[in-house]
PDB file of C-alpha atoms in Angstrom:
ATOM      1  CA  MET A  20     112.901  78.905  86.782  1.00  0.00           C
ATOM      2  CA  SER A  21     114.205  77.393  90.046  1.00  0.00           C
ATOM      3  CA  ARG A  22     117.289  78.897  91.658  1.00  0.00           C
ATOM      4  CA  PHE A  23     119.315  75.754  90.883  1.00  0.00           C
ATOM      5  CA  LYS A  24     118.340  75.843  87.186  1.00  0.00           C
ATOM      6  CA  SER A  25     119.049  79.591  87.048  1.00  0.00           C
ATOM      7  CA  ASP A  26     122.502  79.116  88.648  1.00  0.00           C
ATOM      8  CA  LYS A  27     123.311  76.232  86.288  1.00  0.00           C
ATOM      9  CA  ALA A  28     122.180  78.158  83.197  1.00  0.00           C
ATOM     10  CA  PHE A  29     124.358  81.103  84.286  1.00  0.00           C
ATOM     11  CA  THR A  30     127.421  78.957  84.999  1.00  0.00           C
ATOM     12  CA  ASP A  31     127.011  77.020  81.753  1.00  0.00           C
ATOM     13  CA  TYR A  32     126.698  80.271  79.807  1.00  0.00           C
ATOM     14  CA  VAL A  33     129.831  81.782  81.370  1.00  0.00           C
ATOM     15  CA  HIS A  34     131.777  78.569  80.796  1.00  0.00           C
ATOM     16  CA  THR A  35     130.755  78.296  77.141  1.00  0.00           C
ATOM     17  CA  HIS A  36     130.797  81.955  76.085  1.00  0.00           C
ATOM     18  CA  ILE A  37     133.525  83.524  78.249  1.00  0.00           C
ATOM     19  CA  ALA A  38     135.796  81.167  80.207  1.00  0.00           C
ATOM     20  CA  GLY A  39     136.899  79.168  77.177  1.00  0.00           C
ATOM     21  CA  SER A  40     138.417  82.117  75.343  1.00  0.00           C
ATOM     22  CA  LYS A  41     139.441  84.224  78.359  1.00  0.00           C
ATOM     23  CA  ILE A  42     140.924  81.565  80.674  1.00  0.00           C
ATOM     24  CA  TYR A  43     141.341  78.121  79.152  1.00  0.00           C
ATOM     25  CA  GLU A  44     142.581  78.900  75.627  1.00  0.00           C
ATOM     26  CA  PRO A  45     145.369  81.246  76.846  1.00  0.00           C
ATOM     27  CA  MET A  46     146.505  78.486  79.227  1.00  0.00           C
ATOM     28  CA  GLY A  47     146.537  75.932  76.407  1.00  0.00           C
ATOM     29  CA  TRP A  48     143.807  73.799  78.028  1.00  0.00           C
ATOM     30  CA  LYS A  49     141.527  71.969  75.571  1.00  0.00           C
ATOM     31  CA  GLN A  50     138.201  70.673  76.898  1.00  0.00           C
ATOM     32  CA  VAL A  51     137.574  66.915  76.842  1.00  0.00           C
ATOM     33  CA  ASN A  52     133.955  66.011  76.127  1.00  0.00           C
ATOM     34  CA  PHE A  53     132.275  62.928  77.586  1.00  0.00           C
ATOM     35  CA  ASN A  54     128.732  61.699  78.073  1.00  0.00           C
ATOM     36  CA  ASP A  55     126.362  63.467  80.471  1.00  0.00           C
ATOM     37  CA  SER A  56     126.009  60.558  82.911  1.00  0.00           C
ATOM     38  CA  TYR A  57     129.784  60.423  83.464  1.00  0.00           C
ATOM     39  CA  GLY A  58     129.836  64.213  83.883  1.00  0.00           C
ATOM     40  CA  LEU A  59     127.141  64.039  86.569  1.00  0.00           C
ATOM     41  CA  HIS A  60     129.009  61.222  88.314  1.00  0.00           C
ATOM     42  CA  ILE A  61     132.366  63.019  88.571  1.00  0.00           C
ATOM     43  CA  ASP A  62     130.666  66.264  89.605  1.00  0.00           C
ATOM     44  CA  LYS A  63     128.669  64.612  92.398  1.00  0.00           C
ATOM     45  CA  SER A  64     131.360  62.241  93.681  1.00  0.00           C
ATOM     46  CA  ASP A  65     134.587  64.179  93.008  1.00  0.00           C
ATOM     47  CA  GLY A  66     133.636  67.841  92.620  1.00  0.00           C
ATOM     48  CA  ILE A  67     134.863  67.916  89.004  1.00  0.00           C
ATOM     49  CA  ASP A  68     132.929  70.076  86.539  1.00  0.00           C
ATOM     50  CA  TYR A  69     135.222  69.805  83.518  1.00  0.00           C
ATOM     51  CA  VAL A  70     138.221  67.877  82.224  1.00  0.00           C
ATOM     52  CA  PHE A  71     140.843  69.456  79.973  1.00  0.00           C
ATOM     53  CA  LEU A  72     143.913  68.259  78.138  1.00  0.00           C
ATOM     54  CA  LYS A  73     147.217  70.115  77.865  1.00  0.00           C
ATOM     55  CA  GLU A  74     149.706  68.221  75.734  1.00  0.00           C
ATOM     56  CA  ASP A  75     149.429  64.728  77.298  1.00  0.00           C
ATOM     57  CA  GLN A  76     148.280  65.865  80.729  1.00  0.00           C
ATOM     58  CA  LEU A  77     144.674  65.609  81.970  1.00  0.00           C
ATOM     59  CA  ILE A  78     143.500  68.594  84.017  1.00  0.00           C
ATOM     60  CA  THR A  79     140.368  68.576  86.201  1.00  0.00           C
ATOM     61  CA  VAL A  80     138.464  71.722  87.150  1.00  0.00           C
ATOM     62  CA  GLN A  81     135.715  72.900  89.495  1.00  0.00           C
ATOM     63  CA  GLU A  82     134.146  76.219  88.430  1.00  0.00           C
ATOM     64  CA  ARG A  83     132.287  78.937  90.316  1.00  0.00           C
ATOM     65  CA  PHE A  84     131.133  82.156  88.685  1.00  0.00           C
ATOM     66  CA  ARG A  85     129.466  85.212  90.186  1.00  0.00           C
ATOM     67  CA  GLU A  86     127.585  88.109  88.642  1.00  0.00           C
ATOM     68  CA  ALA A  87     128.877  91.707  88.654  1.00  0.00           C
ATOM     69  CA  ARG A  88     127.235  92.666  91.963  1.00  0.00           C
ATOM     70  CA  TYR A  89     129.957  90.607  93.712  1.00  0.00           C
ATOM     71  CA  LYS A  90     132.794  92.662  92.184  1.00  0.00           C
ATOM     72  CA  THR A  91     133.900  94.207  95.491  1.00  0.00           C
ATOM     73  CA  TYR A  92     134.651  90.787  97.005  1.00  0.00           C
ATOM     74  CA  THR A  93     138.194  89.450  96.832  1.00  0.00           C
ATOM     75  CA  ASP A  94     137.532  85.950  98.146  1.00  0.00           C
ATOM     76  CA  PHE A  95     136.403  82.686  96.623  1.00  0.00           C
ATOM     77  CA  THR A  96     134.242  80.306  98.616  1.00  0.00           C
ATOM     78  CA  ILE A  97     134.117  76.559  99.076  1.00  0.00           C
ATOM     79  CA  ARG A  98     130.998  74.873 100.450  1.00  0.00           C
ATOM     80  CA  TYR A  99     131.950  73.352 103.799  1.00  0.00           C
ATOM     81  CA  ARG A 100     129.187  71.437 105.619  1.00  0.00           C
ATOM     82  CA  ARG A 101     125.458  70.652 105.394  1.00  0.00           C
ATOM     83  CA  ASP A 102     124.812  69.692 109.004  1.00  0.00           C
ATOM     84  CA  HIS A 103     121.015  69.967 108.687  1.00  0.00           C
ATOM     85  CA  HIS A 104     120.782  67.515 105.791  1.00  0.00           C
ATOM     86  CA  LYS A 105     118.669  64.491 106.738  1.00  0.00           C
ATOM     87  CA  GLU A 106     121.340  62.088 105.430  1.00  0.00           C
ATOM     88  CA  GLU A 107     124.418  62.106 107.674  1.00  0.00           C
ATOM     89  CA  THR A 108     126.563  60.972 104.744  1.00  0.00           C
ATOM     90  CA  HIS A 109     125.775  64.327 103.085  1.00  0.00           C
ATOM     91  CA  HIS A 110     126.962  66.505 106.001  1.00  0.00           C
ATOM     92  CA  GLN A 111     130.463  66.947 104.598  1.00  0.00           C
ATOM     93  CA  SER A 112     130.272  69.101 101.498  1.00  0.00           C
ATOM     94  CA  GLU A 113     132.537  70.273  98.659  1.00  0.00           C
ATOM     95  CA  PHE A 114     135.507  71.116 100.909  1.00  0.00           C
ATOM     96  CA  TYR A 115     135.892  67.433 101.842  1.00  0.00           C
ATOM     97  CA  LYS A 116     135.243  65.813  98.461  1.00  0.00           C
ATOM     98  CA  LEU A 117     136.971  68.109  95.951  1.00  0.00           C
ATOM     99  CA  LYS A 118     139.277  66.012  93.805  1.00  0.00           C
ATOM    100  CA  ALA A 119     139.544  68.566  91.010  1.00  0.00           C
ATOM    101  CA  GLN A 120     143.085  69.853  90.499  1.00  0.00           C
ATOM    102  CA  TYR A 121     142.005  73.460  89.968  1.00  0.00           C
ATOM    103  CA  PHE A 122     139.245  75.743  91.189  1.00  0.00           C
ATOM    104  CA  VAL A 123     138.340  78.427  88.636  1.00  0.00           C
ATOM    105  CA  TYR A 124     136.562  81.397  90.182  1.00  0.00           C
ATOM    106  CA  GLY A 125     135.356  84.414  88.246  1.00  0.00           C
ATOM    107  CA  ILE A 126     133.190  87.514  88.520  1.00  0.00           C
ATOM    108  CA  VAL A 127     131.617  88.564  85.229  1.00  0.00           C
ATOM    109  CA  ASN A 128     130.524  91.982  84.011  1.00  0.00           C
ATOM    110  CA  GLY A 129     126.790  91.211  83.777  1.00  0.00           C
ATOM    111  CA  GLN A 130     123.839  89.701  85.608  1.00  0.00           C
ATOM    112  CA  LYS A 131     122.669  86.156  86.145  1.00  0.00           C
ATOM    113  CA  ASN A 132     119.102  86.917  85.049  1.00  0.00           C
ATOM    114  CA  ASP A 133     120.263  88.518  81.770  1.00  0.00           C
ATOM    115  CA  LEU A 134     122.773  86.072  80.300  1.00  0.00           C
ATOM    116  CA  SER A 135     123.525  88.184  77.223  1.00  0.00           C
ATOM    117  CA  SER A 136     124.738  91.028  79.498  1.00  0.00           C
ATOM    118  CA  ASN A 137     127.801  88.898  80.306  1.00  0.00           C
ATOM    119  CA  SER A 138     130.686  89.403  77.892  1.00  0.00           C
ATOM    120  CA  GLY A 139     133.816  89.186  80.023  1.00  0.00           C
ATOM    121  CA  PHE A 140     135.366  88.880  83.455  1.00  0.00           C
ATOM    122  CA  LEU A 141     135.858  91.738  85.882  1.00  0.00           C
ATOM    123  CA  LYS A 142     138.198  89.376  87.717  1.00  0.00           C
ATOM    124  CA  TYR A 143     139.072  85.709  87.794  1.00  0.00           C
ATOM    125  CA  ALA A 144     141.532  83.370  89.497  1.00  0.00           C
ATOM    126  CA  VAL A 145     142.740  79.827  88.900  1.00  0.00           C
ATOM    127  CA  ILE A 146     143.481  78.124  92.228  1.00  0.00           C
ATOM    128  CA  ASP A 147     145.790  75.094  92.471  1.00  0.00           C
ATOM    129  CA  LEU A 148     143.800  72.920  94.892  1.00  0.00           C
ATOM    130  CA  LYS A 149     146.696  70.560  95.618  1.00  0.00           C
ATOM    131  CA  GLN A 150     148.777  73.499  96.827  1.00  0.00           C
ATOM    132  CA  PHE A 151     145.776  74.938  98.675  1.00  0.00           C
ATOM    133  CA  TYR A 152     145.126  71.717 100.632  1.00  0.00           C
ATOM    134  CA  GLU A 153     148.866  71.286 101.300  1.00  0.00           C
ATOM    135  CA  LYS A 154     148.875  74.756 102.885  1.00  0.00           C
ATOM    136  CA  ILE A 155     145.991  73.622 105.103  1.00  0.00           C
ATOM    137  CA  ASP A 156     147.841  70.407 106.041  1.00  0.00           C
ATOM    138  CA  LYS A 157     150.966  72.420 106.931  1.00  0.00           C
ATOM    139  CA  GLY A 158     148.944  74.913 109.001  1.00  0.00           C
ATOM    140  CA  ASP A 159     149.644  77.862 106.677  1.00  0.00           C
ATOM    141  CA  ILE A 160     145.883  78.126 106.112  1.00  0.00           C
ATOM    142  CA  ARG A 161     143.623  77.454 109.086  1.00  0.00           C
ATOM    143  CA  ILE A 162     139.877  76.815 109.120  1.00  0.00           C
ATOM    144  CA  THR A 163     138.419  78.344 112.268  1.00  0.00           C
ATOM    145  CA  ASP A 164     135.043  78.570 113.993  1.00  0.00           C
ATOM    146  CA  GLN A 165     135.755  82.130 115.127  1.00  0.00           C
ATOM    147  CA  ASN A 166     132.967  84.579 114.431  1.00  0.00           C
ATOM    148  CA  LEU A 167     134.587  86.298 111.434  1.00  0.00           C
ATOM    149  CA  MET A 168     133.090  87.411 108.127  1.00  0.00           C
ATOM    150  CA  HIS A 169     136.295  87.207 106.060  1.00  0.00           C
ATOM    151  CA  SER A 170     139.616  85.419 106.119  1.00  0.00           C
ATOM    152  CA  ARG A 171     142.510  87.284 107.733  1.00  0.00           C
ATOM    153  CA  ILE A 172     146.270  87.040 108.014  1.00  0.00           C
ATOM    154  CA  VAL A 173     147.382  86.368 111.595  1.00  0.00           C
ATOM    155  CA  GLU A 174     150.750  85.853 113.297  1.00  0.00           C
ATOM    156  CA  ASP A 175     153.539  84.109 111.392  1.00  0.00           C
ATOM    157  CA  GLY A 176     151.852  84.658 108.031  1.00  0.00           C
ATOM    158  CA  ILE A 177     148.941  82.254 108.526  1.00  0.00           C
ATOM    159  CA  ILE A 178     145.610  82.788 106.785  1.00  0.00           C
ATOM    160  CA  GLU A 179     142.699  82.126 109.118  1.00  0.00           C
ATOM    161  CA  CYS A 180     139.433  81.299 107.315  1.00  0.00           C
ATOM    162  CA  PRO A 181     136.078  81.285 109.128  1.00  0.00           C
ATOM    163  CA  VAL A 182     133.202  78.889 108.609  1.00  0.00           C
ATOM    164  CA  ILE A 183     130.100  80.933 107.738  1.00  0.00           C
ATOM    165  CA  ALA A 184     126.542  79.581 107.740  1.00  0.00           C
ATOM    166  CA  ASN A 185     124.286  80.483 104.827  1.00  0.00           C
ATOM    167  CA  ARG A 186     121.223  82.465 105.883  1.00  0.00           C
ATOM    168  CA  ASP A 187     118.862  79.639 104.972  1.00  0.00           C
ATOM    169  CA  ARG A 188     120.922  77.201 107.120  1.00  0.00           C
ATOM    170  CA  SER A 189     121.189  74.808 104.151  1.00  0.00           C
ATOM    171  CA  SER A 190     124.965  74.744 104.361  1.00  0.00           C
ATOM    172  CA  SER A 191     128.079  76.579 105.462  1.00  0.00           C
ATOM    173  CA  PHE A 192     131.043  77.813 103.460  1.00  0.00           C
ATOM    174  CA  VAL A 193     134.642  78.930 103.886  1.00  0.00           C
ATOM    175  CA  PRO A 194     135.780  82.222 102.280  1.00  0.00           C
ATOM    176  CA  ILE A 195     139.454  82.431 101.228  1.00  0.00           C
ATOM    177  CA  ASP A 196     140.814  85.821 100.187  1.00  0.00           C
ATOM    178  CA  ILE A 197     142.645  85.607  96.851  1.00  0.00           C
ATOM    179  CA  VAL A 198     144.690  88.762  97.524  1.00  0.00           C
ATOM    180  CA  GLN A 199     145.908  87.234 100.812  1.00  0.00           C
ATOM    181  CA  LEU A 200     146.880  84.031  98.977  1.00  0.00           C
ATOM    182  CA  LEU A 201     148.869  86.107  96.470  1.00  0.00           C
ATOM    183  CA  ASP A 202     150.502  88.192  99.225  1.00  0.00           C
ATOM    184  CA  LEU A 203     151.696  85.181 101.202  1.00  0.00           C
ATOM    185  CA  PHE A 204     152.279  82.484  98.594  1.00  0.00           C
ATOM    186  CA  GLN A 205     152.829  84.408  95.304  1.00  0.00           C
ATOM    187  CA  ASP A 206     151.913  82.040  92.455  1.00  0.00           C
ATOM    188  CA  GLU A 207     152.082  78.779  94.430  1.00  0.00           C
ATOM    189  CA  VAL A 208     148.321  78.642  95.052  1.00  0.00           C
ATOM    190  CA  VAL A 209     146.933  81.178  92.565  1.00  0.00           C
ATOM    191  CA  ILE A 210     148.490  80.139  89.257  1.00  0.00           C
ATOM    192  CA  SER A 211     146.666  82.700  87.119  1.00  0.00           C
ATOM    193  CA  GLN A 212     144.515  85.729  87.889  1.00  0.00           C
ATOM    194  CA  GLN A 213     143.200  88.965  86.526  1.00  0.00           C
ATOM    195  CA  GLY A 214     141.698  91.882  88.435  1.00  0.00           C
ATOM    196  CA  PHE A 215     142.558  90.859  91.995  1.00  0.00           C
ATOM    197  CA  ILE A 216     145.820  92.836  92.135  1.00  0.00           C
TER     198      ILE A 216
END
């Protein structure tokens, strides 16, 4: 199985078997189903994996799940750039196109190559992307090219997030520490979490 198919099978499994009951149901979010071609379109063009309904309000979500070996990490990551892509229009990645309202990030208690070993979350967070991008616009969160491996809090309570290249040079990503977001902004950016504090 290709890495992409393996990642998708893992993410789909976690969404269907764990996230629904552990994250979405407690929040009162009910999934809206639509045809596959529309789902592919909104994922590719807007960075939206799922749409939910709470009362009369539509809620859009981007998901990212990790297996248990990532349990020591406290950050979530957003794909940033693909500068080596042959199509210049594809150089800007997820960071620039995300139109989802929330980013749901979770680390499960099993492995990607053994789907049935996953039964729950070790930790998860629901990130309000509107608040997140507003913090960037205000300068409370800064994307930097400094040679760092993790985000850090600097003077005046600003979170500085590095741009890190993937080893295969296919893309870069920005790590944002969830504990730092909670320390500085309480529940403005992280609206729900378990296991990070």
